[in-house]
PDB file of C-alpha atoms in Angstrom:
ATOM      1  CA  ASP L   1       3.590   4.116  13.674  1.00 62.00           C
ATOM      2  CA  ALA L   2       0.856   6.070  14.927  1.00 66.00           C
ATOM      3  CA  LYS L   3      -2.552   4.469  14.944  1.00 86.00           C
ATOM      4  CA  THR L   4      -4.475   6.514  12.591  1.00 92.00           C
ATOM      5  CA  THR L   5      -8.715   6.879  12.716  1.00 94.00           C
ATOM      6  CA  GLN L   6     -10.546   7.346   9.297  1.00 96.00           C
ATOM      7  CA  PRO L   7     -14.628   7.238   9.057  1.00 97.00           C
ATOM      8  CA  PRO L   8     -15.698   3.573   7.216  1.00 95.00           C
ATOM      9  CA  SER L   9     -17.167   5.369   4.618  1.00 97.00           C
ATOM     10  CA  MET L  10     -18.648   8.655   2.926  1.00 97.00           C
ATOM     11  CA  ASP L  11     -20.627   9.885   0.395  1.00 97.00           C
ATOM     12  CA  CYS L  12     -19.893  12.746  -2.283  1.00 96.00           C
ATOM     13  CA  ALA L  13     -21.524  14.274  -5.184  1.00 97.00           C
ATOM     14  CA  GLU L  14     -19.560  14.544  -8.299  1.00 97.00           C
ATOM     15  CA  GLY L  15     -18.031  17.938  -8.788  1.00 96.00           C
ATOM     16  CA  ARG L  16     -17.771  18.633  -5.692  1.00 97.00           C
ATOM     17  CA  ALA L  17     -14.665  18.351  -3.407  1.00 97.00           C
ATOM     18  CA  ALA L  18     -14.517  15.511  -1.355  1.00 98.00           C
ATOM     19  CA  ASN L  19     -12.988  15.745   2.179  1.00 98.00           C
ATOM     20  CA  LEU L  20     -11.341  13.102   3.945  1.00 98.00           C
ATOM     21  CA  PRO L  21     -10.819  13.334   7.881  1.00 97.00           C
ATOM     22  CA  CYS L  22      -7.804  11.477   9.402  1.00 97.00           C
ATOM     23  CA  ASN L  23      -7.179  11.522  12.679  1.00 95.00           C
ATOM     24  CA  HIS L  24      -3.444  10.404  14.087  1.00 92.00           C
ATOM     25  CA  SER L  25      -3.421  12.300  17.468  1.00 90.00           C
ATOM     26  CA  THR L  26      -0.515   9.961  18.499  1.00 88.00           C
ATOM     27  CA  ILE L  27       2.117  10.928  15.787  1.00 88.00           C
ATOM     28  CA  SER L  28       5.602  11.264  16.300  1.00 85.00           C
ATOM     29  CA  GLY L  29       7.350  14.304  15.336  1.00 83.00           C
ATOM     30  CA  ASN L  30       9.348  12.315  12.550  1.00 82.00           C
ATOM     31  CA  GLU L  31       6.155  10.450  11.054  1.00 86.00           C
ATOM     32  CA  TYR L  32       4.971  11.472   7.814  1.00 89.00           C
ATOM     33  CA  VAL L  33       1.181  11.344   6.765  1.00 92.00           C
ATOM     34  CA  TYR L  34       0.749   9.458   3.556  1.00 92.00           C
ATOM     35  CA  TRP L  35      -2.441   8.958   1.575  1.00 95.00           C
ATOM     36  CA  TYR L  36      -3.226   6.123  -0.451  1.00 95.00           C
ATOM     37  CA  ARG L  37      -6.020   4.699  -2.512  1.00 96.00           C
ATOM     38  CA  GLN L  38      -7.435   1.485  -3.613  1.00 95.00           C
ATOM     39  CA  ILE L  39      -9.964   1.367  -6.648  1.00 94.00           C
ATOM     40  CA  HIS L  40     -11.849  -2.183  -6.606  1.00 88.00           C
ATOM     41  CA  SER L  41      -9.688  -5.263  -7.415  1.00 83.00           C
ATOM     42  CA  GLN L  42      -6.962  -2.683  -8.164  1.00 92.00           C
ATOM     43  CA  GLY L  43      -3.403  -1.987  -6.181  1.00 94.00           C
ATOM     44  CA  PRO L  44      -3.066   0.565  -4.019  1.00 93.00           C
ATOM     45  CA  GLN L  45      -2.133   3.716  -5.429  1.00 94.00           C
ATOM     46  CA  TYR L  46       0.104   6.705  -3.875  1.00 92.00           C
ATOM     47  CA  ILE L  47      -1.632   9.749  -3.733  1.00 95.00           C
ATOM     48  CA  ILE L  48       0.042  12.434  -1.348  1.00 93.00           C
ATOM     49  CA  HIS L  49       2.287  12.761   1.300  1.00 92.00           C
ATOM     50  CA  GLY L  50       3.569  15.242   3.993  1.00 92.00           C
ATOM     51  CA  LEU L  51       5.095  16.055   7.233  1.00 90.00           C
ATOM     52  CA  LYS L  52       3.662  19.548   8.719  1.00 90.00           C
ATOM     53  CA  ASN L  53       3.234  21.653   5.664  1.00 84.00           C
ATOM     54  CA  ASN L  54       0.299  21.563   3.576  1.00 93.00           C
ATOM     55  CA  GLU L  55       0.898  19.972   0.094  1.00 94.00           C
ATOM     56  CA  THR L  56      -0.916  19.659  -3.512  1.00 96.00           C
ATOM     57  CA  ASN L  57       0.028  17.932  -6.096  1.00 93.00           C
ATOM     58  CA  GLU L  58      -2.034  17.303  -9.733  1.00 93.00           C
ATOM     59  CA  MET L  59      -4.475  14.550  -7.318  1.00 93.00           C
ATOM     60  CA  ALA L  60      -5.147  16.169  -4.188  1.00 97.00           C
ATOM     61  CA  SER L  61      -4.222  18.543  -1.688  1.00 97.00           C
ATOM     62  CA  LEU L  62      -3.553  17.551   1.856  1.00 97.00           C
ATOM     63  CA  ILE L  63      -4.115  19.412   5.019  1.00 97.00           C
ATOM     64  CA  ILE L  64      -2.368  19.216   8.376  1.00 96.00           C
ATOM     65  CA  THR L  65      -3.488  20.914  11.785  1.00 95.00           C
ATOM     66  CA  GLU L  66      -0.741  22.840  13.602  1.00 94.00           C
ATOM     67  CA  ASP L  67      -0.635  20.393  16.419  1.00 94.00           C
ATOM     68  CA  ARG L  68      -0.215  17.470  13.578  1.00 94.00           C
ATOM     69  CA  LYS L  69      -2.940  15.453  15.171  1.00 94.00           C
ATOM     70  CA  SER L  70      -5.127  15.457  12.167  1.00 95.00           C
ATOM     71  CA  SER L  71      -5.031  15.859   8.338  1.00 96.00           C
ATOM     72  CA  THR L  72      -7.642  16.271   5.777  1.00 97.00           C
ATOM     73  CA  LEU L  73      -7.361  14.951   1.998  1.00 98.00           C
ATOM     74  CA  ILE L  74      -8.981  17.168  -0.341  1.00 98.00           C
ATOM     75  CA  LEU L  75      -9.881  16.243  -3.649  1.00 97.00           C
ATOM     76  CA  PRO L  76     -11.056  19.308  -5.424  1.00 96.00           C
ATOM     77  CA  HIS L  77     -13.392  18.222  -8.026  1.00 95.00           C
ATOM     78  CA  ALA L  78     -14.715  14.564  -7.139  1.00 96.00           C
ATOM     79  CA  THR L  79     -15.588  12.300 -10.391  1.00 97.00           C
ATOM     80  CA  LEU L  80     -17.157   8.966 -10.344  1.00 97.00           C
ATOM     81  CA  ARG L  81     -13.506   7.362 -11.217  1.00 96.00           C
ATOM     82  CA  ASP L  82     -12.532   8.422  -7.142  1.00 97.00           C
ATOM     83  CA  THR L  83     -14.697   6.050  -5.494  1.00 98.00           C
ATOM     84  CA  ALA L  84     -12.594   4.322  -4.184  1.00 97.00           C
ATOM     85  CA  VAL L  85     -11.004   3.035  -0.331  1.00 95.00           C
ATOM     86  CA  TYR L  86      -8.508   5.589   0.882  1.00 97.00           C
ATOM     87  CA  TYR L  87      -5.756   4.872   3.432  1.00 95.00           C
ATOM     88  CA  CYS L  88      -4.122   7.517   5.986  1.00 95.00           C
ATOM     89  CA  ILE L  89      -0.847   6.330   7.262  1.00 92.00           C
ATOM     90  CA  ALA L  90       1.709   7.841   9.859  1.00 88.00           C
ATOM     91  CA  PHE L  91       4.647   6.253   8.699  1.00 82.00           C
ATOM     92  CA  ASN L  92       8.545   6.808   9.616  1.00 74.00           C
ATOM     93  CA  SER L  93      11.021   4.473   8.646  1.00 62.00           C
ATOM     94  CA  GLY L  94      13.947   5.772  10.786  1.00 58.00           C
ATOM     95  CA  GLY L  95      15.741   2.860  12.448  1.00 54.00           C
ATOM     96  CA  SER L  96      14.538  -0.647  11.454  1.00 54.00           C
ATOM     97  CA  ASN L  97      10.846   0.259  10.795  1.00 60.00           C
ATOM     98  CA  TYR L  98      10.063  -0.218   6.989  1.00 64.00           C
ATOM     99  CA  LYS L  99       6.806  -1.581   7.479  1.00 70.00           C
ATOM    100  CA  LEU L 100       4.138   0.685   6.178  1.00 76.00           C
ATOM    101  CA  THR L 101       0.930  -0.759   7.617  1.00 79.00           C
ATOM    102  CA  PHE L 102      -2.541  -0.402   6.052  1.00 84.00           C
ATOM    103  CA  GLY L 103      -5.758   0.140   7.924  1.00 85.00           C
ATOM    104  CA  LYS L 104      -9.468  -0.089   6.925  1.00 86.00           C
ATOM    105  CA  GLY L 105      -9.507   3.150   5.097  1.00 93.00           C
ATOM    106  CA  THR L 106     -12.569   4.888   4.127  1.00 96.00           C
ATOM    107  CA  LEU L 107     -14.848   3.875   1.491  1.00 96.00           C
ATOM    108  CA  LEU L 108     -15.598   7.359  -0.650  1.00 98.00           C
ATOM    109  CA  THR L 109     -18.627   6.863  -2.920  1.00 98.00           C
ATOM    110  CA  VAL L 110     -19.030   9.599  -5.589  1.00 97.00           C
ATOM    111  CA  ASN L 111     -22.523   9.634  -6.389  1.00 96.00           C
ATOM    112  CA  PRO L 112     -23.830  11.072  -9.986  1.00 95.00           C
TER     113      PRO L 112
ATOM    114  CA  ASN F   1       8.587   1.914 -18.633  1.00 62.00           C
ATOM    115  CA  ALA F   2       6.060  -0.584 -16.926  1.00 74.00           C
ATOM    116  CA  GLY F   3       6.487   0.270 -13.525  1.00 92.00           C
ATOM    117  CA  VAL F   4       5.642  -2.946 -10.951  1.00 96.00           C
ATOM    118  CA  THR F   5       4.716  -5.976 -13.200  1.00 96.00           C
ATOM    119  CA  GLN F   6       3.225  -9.077 -11.481  1.00 97.00           C
ATOM    120  CA  THR F   7       2.966 -12.628 -13.203  1.00 97.00           C
ATOM    121  CA  PRO F   8       0.343 -14.579 -13.148  1.00 97.00           C
ATOM    122  CA  LYS F   9      -2.763 -12.131 -12.613  1.00 96.00           C
ATOM    123  CA  PHE F  10      -4.754 -15.576 -11.803  1.00 97.00           C
ATOM    124  CA  GLN F  11      -3.849 -18.640 -10.115  1.00 97.00           C
ATOM    125  CA  VAL F  12      -5.489 -21.985  -8.619  1.00 97.00           C
ATOM    126  CA  LEU F  13      -3.367 -24.402  -7.150  1.00 97.00           C
ATOM    127  CA  LYS F  14      -4.489 -27.537  -5.302  1.00 97.00           C
ATOM    128  CA  THR F  15      -3.219 -28.042  -1.258  1.00 98.00           C
ATOM    129  CA  GLY F  16       0.487 -28.959  -0.766  1.00 97.00           C
ATOM    130  CA  GLN F  17       1.277 -27.311  -4.134  1.00 97.00           C
ATOM    131  CA  SER F  18       4.544 -24.825  -4.274  1.00 96.00           C
ATOM    132  CA  MET F  19       4.712 -22.087  -6.743  1.00 96.00           C
ATOM    133  CA  THR F  20       6.213 -18.751  -7.268  1.00 98.00           C
ATOM    134  CA  LEU F  21       4.413 -15.260  -7.922  1.00 98.00           C
ATOM    135  CA  GLN F  22       6.692 -13.183  -9.600  1.00 98.00           C
ATOM    136  CA  CYS F  23       7.519  -9.039  -9.487  1.00 98.00           C
ATOM    137  CA  ALA F  24       9.187  -7.087 -11.693  1.00 97.00           C
ATOM    138  CA  GLN F  25       9.761  -3.469 -11.229  1.00 96.00           C
ATOM    139  CA  ASP F  26      12.080  -1.321 -13.734  1.00 94.00           C
ATOM    140  CA  MET F  27      12.488   1.949 -11.837  1.00 92.00           C
ATOM    141  CA  ASN F  28      15.280   0.767 -10.008  1.00 91.00           C
ATOM    142  CA  HIS F  29      13.906   0.845  -6.722  1.00 91.00           C
ATOM    143  CA  GLU F  30      15.707   0.061  -3.968  1.00 89.00           C
ATOM    144  CA  TYR F  31      12.710  -1.335  -1.711  1.00 90.00           C
ATOM    145  CA  MET F  32      10.155  -4.110  -2.740  1.00 93.00           C
ATOM    146  CA  SER F  33       7.407  -5.806  -0.846  1.00 94.00           C
ATOM    147  CA  TRP F  34       5.080  -8.311  -0.904  1.00 96.00           C
ATOM    148  CA  TYR F  35       1.359  -7.976   0.675  1.00 95.00           C
ATOM    149  CA  ARG F  36      -1.855  -9.964   0.902  1.00 96.00           C
ATOM    150  CA  GLN F  37      -5.296  -8.371   1.047  1.00 94.00           C
ATOM    151  CA  ASP F  38      -8.241 -10.612   2.328  1.00 92.00           C
ATOM    152  CA  PRO F  39     -11.667  -9.590   1.833  1.00 83.00           C
ATOM    153  CA  GLY F  40     -12.711  -6.851   3.901  1.00 76.00           C
ATOM    154  CA  MET F  41      -9.070  -6.800   5.193  1.00 78.00           C
ATOM    155  CA  GLY F  42      -6.581  -4.073   5.140  1.00 81.00           C
ATOM    156  CA  LEU F  43      -3.083  -5.455   3.625  1.00 89.00           C
ATOM    157  CA  ARG F  44      -0.979  -6.759   5.406  1.00 91.00           C
ATOM    158  CA  LEU F  45       3.159  -6.799   5.203  1.00 91.00           C
ATOM    159  CA  ILE F  46       4.167 -10.558   4.051  1.00 95.00           C
ATOM    160  CA  HIS F  47       8.156  -9.843   3.254  1.00 95.00           C
ATOM    161  CA  TYR F  48      10.302  -7.012   2.360  1.00 92.00           C
ATOM    162  CA  SER F  49      13.900  -6.334   0.912  1.00 92.00           C
ATOM    163  CA  VAL F  50      15.708  -3.014   1.032  1.00 88.00           C
ATOM    164  CA  GLY F  51      18.054  -3.825  -1.535  1.00 90.00           C
ATOM    165  CA  ALA F  52      19.322  -6.779  -3.672  1.00 93.00           C
ATOM    166  CA  GLY F  53      20.306  -9.581  -1.173  1.00 94.00           C
ATOM    167  CA  ILE F  54      18.852  -8.220   1.992  1.00 93.00           C
ATOM    168  CA  THR F  55      15.118  -9.644   2.956  1.00 94.00           C
ATOM    169  CA  ASP F  56      13.213  -9.431   6.105  1.00 92.00           C
ATOM    170  CA  GLN F  57      10.163 -10.743   7.515  1.00 92.00           C
ATOM    171  CA  GLY F  58       6.847  -8.572   7.776  1.00 90.00           C
ATOM    172  CA  GLU F  59       3.813  -9.390   9.609  1.00 88.00           C
ATOM    173  CA  VAL F  60       2.385 -12.802   8.261  1.00 93.00           C
ATOM    174  CA  PRO F  61       5.855 -14.458   6.838  1.00 95.00           C
ATOM    175  CA  ASN F  62       5.081 -18.038   8.083  1.00 96.00           C
ATOM    176  CA  GLY F  63       4.254 -20.049   4.724  1.00 96.00           C
ATOM    177  CA  TYR F  64       6.314 -17.705   2.176  1.00 97.00           C
ATOM    178  CA  ASN F  65       9.727 -17.300   1.032  1.00 97.00           C
ATOM    179  CA  VAL F  66      11.582 -14.585  -0.735  1.00 97.00           C
ATOM    180  CA  SER F  67      14.874 -14.001  -2.269  1.00 96.00           C
ATOM    181  CA  ARG F  68      16.217 -10.780  -4.068  1.00 97.00           C
ATOM    182  CA  SER F  69      19.403 -11.572  -6.357  1.00 96.00           C
ATOM    183  CA  THR F  70      18.621  -8.748  -8.635  1.00 96.00           C
ATOM    184  CA  THR F  71      16.750  -4.901  -7.840  1.00 95.00           C
ATOM    185  CA  GLU F  72      14.385  -5.757 -10.529  1.00 96.00           C
ATOM    186  CA  ASP F  73      12.983  -8.968  -9.318  1.00 97.00           C
ATOM    187  CA  PHE F  74      11.590  -9.805  -5.523  1.00 98.00           C
ATOM    188  CA  PRO F  75       9.972 -13.333  -6.095  1.00 98.00           C
ATOM    189  CA  LEU F  76       7.556 -14.878  -3.470  1.00 98.00           C
ATOM    190  CA  ARG F  77       7.592 -18.543  -3.009  1.00 98.00           C
ATOM    191  CA  LEU F  78       4.335 -20.574  -1.551  1.00 96.00           C
ATOM    192  CA  LEU F  79       6.289 -23.854   0.198  1.00 92.00           C
ATOM    193  CA  SER F  80       3.020 -25.602   0.668  1.00 96.00           C
ATOM    194  CA  ALA F  81       0.055 -23.958  -0.360  1.00 96.00           C
ATOM    195  CA  ALA F  82      -3.002 -24.077   2.398  1.00 97.00           C
ATOM    196  CA  PRO F  83      -6.197 -22.743   1.847  1.00 96.00           C
ATOM    197  CA  SER F  84      -5.396 -20.296   4.169  1.00 95.00           C
ATOM    198  CA  GLN F  85      -3.297 -18.697   1.342  1.00 97.00           C
ATOM    199  CA  THR F  86      -5.997 -18.058  -0.800  1.00 96.00           C
ATOM    200  CA  SER F  87      -5.784 -14.483  -1.009  1.00 97.00           C
ATOM    201  CA  VAL F  88      -4.674 -11.485  -3.380  1.00 97.00           C
ATOM    202  CA  TYR F  89      -1.149 -10.534  -3.100  1.00 98.00           C
ATOM    203  CA  PHE F  90       0.339  -7.574  -3.918  1.00 97.00           C
ATOM    204  CA  CYS F  91       4.018  -6.291  -4.379  1.00 97.00           C
ATOM    205  CA  ALA F  92       5.212  -2.799  -4.308  1.00 94.00           C
ATOM    206  CA  SER F  93       8.268  -0.699  -4.646  1.00 92.00           C
ATOM    207  CA  SER F  94       9.525   2.562  -3.985  1.00 88.00           C
ATOM    208  CA  TYR F  95      13.253   4.117  -4.618  1.00 82.00           C
ATOM    209  CA  SER F  96      13.784   4.492  -1.084  1.00 74.00           C
ATOM    210  CA  TRP F  97      12.475   3.313   2.083  1.00 66.00           C
ATOM    211  CA  VAL F  98      13.282   6.548   3.898  1.00 66.00           C
ATOM    212  CA  SER F  99      10.686   8.857   5.330  1.00 60.00           C
ATOM    213  CA  GLY F 100       9.074  11.488   3.498  1.00 62.00           C
ATOM    214  CA  SER F 101      10.659   9.866   0.069  1.00 70.00           C
ATOM    215  CA  SER F 102       7.797   9.252  -2.936  1.00 72.00           C
ATOM    216  CA  GLY F 103       5.524   6.597  -1.480  1.00 83.00           C
ATOM    217  CA  TYR F 104       5.321   2.680  -2.817  1.00 88.00           C
ATOM    218  CA  THR F 105       4.249   1.683  -6.452  1.00 92.00           C
ATOM    219  CA  PHE F 106       1.783  -1.017  -6.082  1.00 94.00           C
ATOM    220  CA  GLY F 107       1.181  -3.927  -8.802  1.00 96.00           C
ATOM    221  CA  SER F 108      -1.843  -4.739  -9.967  1.00 96.00           C
ATOM    222  CA  GLY F 109      -2.108  -8.131  -8.145  1.00 97.00           C
ATOM    223  CA  THR F 110      -1.995 -11.774  -8.253  1.00 97.00           C
ATOM    224  CA  ARG F 111      -5.444 -13.451  -7.302  1.00 97.00           C
ATOM    225  CA  LEU F 112      -4.374 -16.961  -5.633  1.00 97.00           C
ATOM    226  CA  THR F 113      -7.022 -19.817  -5.305  1.00 97.00           C
ATOM    227  CA  VAL F 114      -6.080 -22.462  -2.846  1.00 97.00           C
ATOM    228  CA  VAL F 115      -8.156 -25.356  -3.403  1.00 97.00           C
TER     229      VAL F 115
END
């Protein structure tokens, strides 16, 4: 799986959009970009994933650049409950690889 | 629909003791896996299963055994607990391991301390 690079921490004001960047410059054509988050002491929570098109669901939007070397997770109206560690993962389960690998992620702190 | 259920939530073991961490899902998911998370670190894959009767090792399998006799259950057995196994353990499941499928559902974790 391609290595991803995320800033270790970010701050965001409550009610504002939180834009979390992720670099995955070595991503291969069949690797999806997945985002998870982990609120303190809880199990990780799946947010969204995409291959090359932008994606949106009830939680967030995912913007993937045309060259697929980076992506941005957007939380449109951040709340205090969005404070968490956010993980960006490039993953392809082709062949015998089923191993979703988590890095250290970005600690997003939403401030009142 | 309970999702992924892990028991117990907390456990203290003495060095050398054995125990089984339970994981059950009611979503008919094929794929199940166990991760451990140590303070300040990301999650590391211990073992995984792509279906009943099929298991394989992840990054850190030593000291742990798994079996998958049913689709619903994926227990993790610690053979002889060591202080290095003090960690938070998460079980995860997904209906498929195929790229592009929906993400994994995680349990709430088991906090294990080995003294």
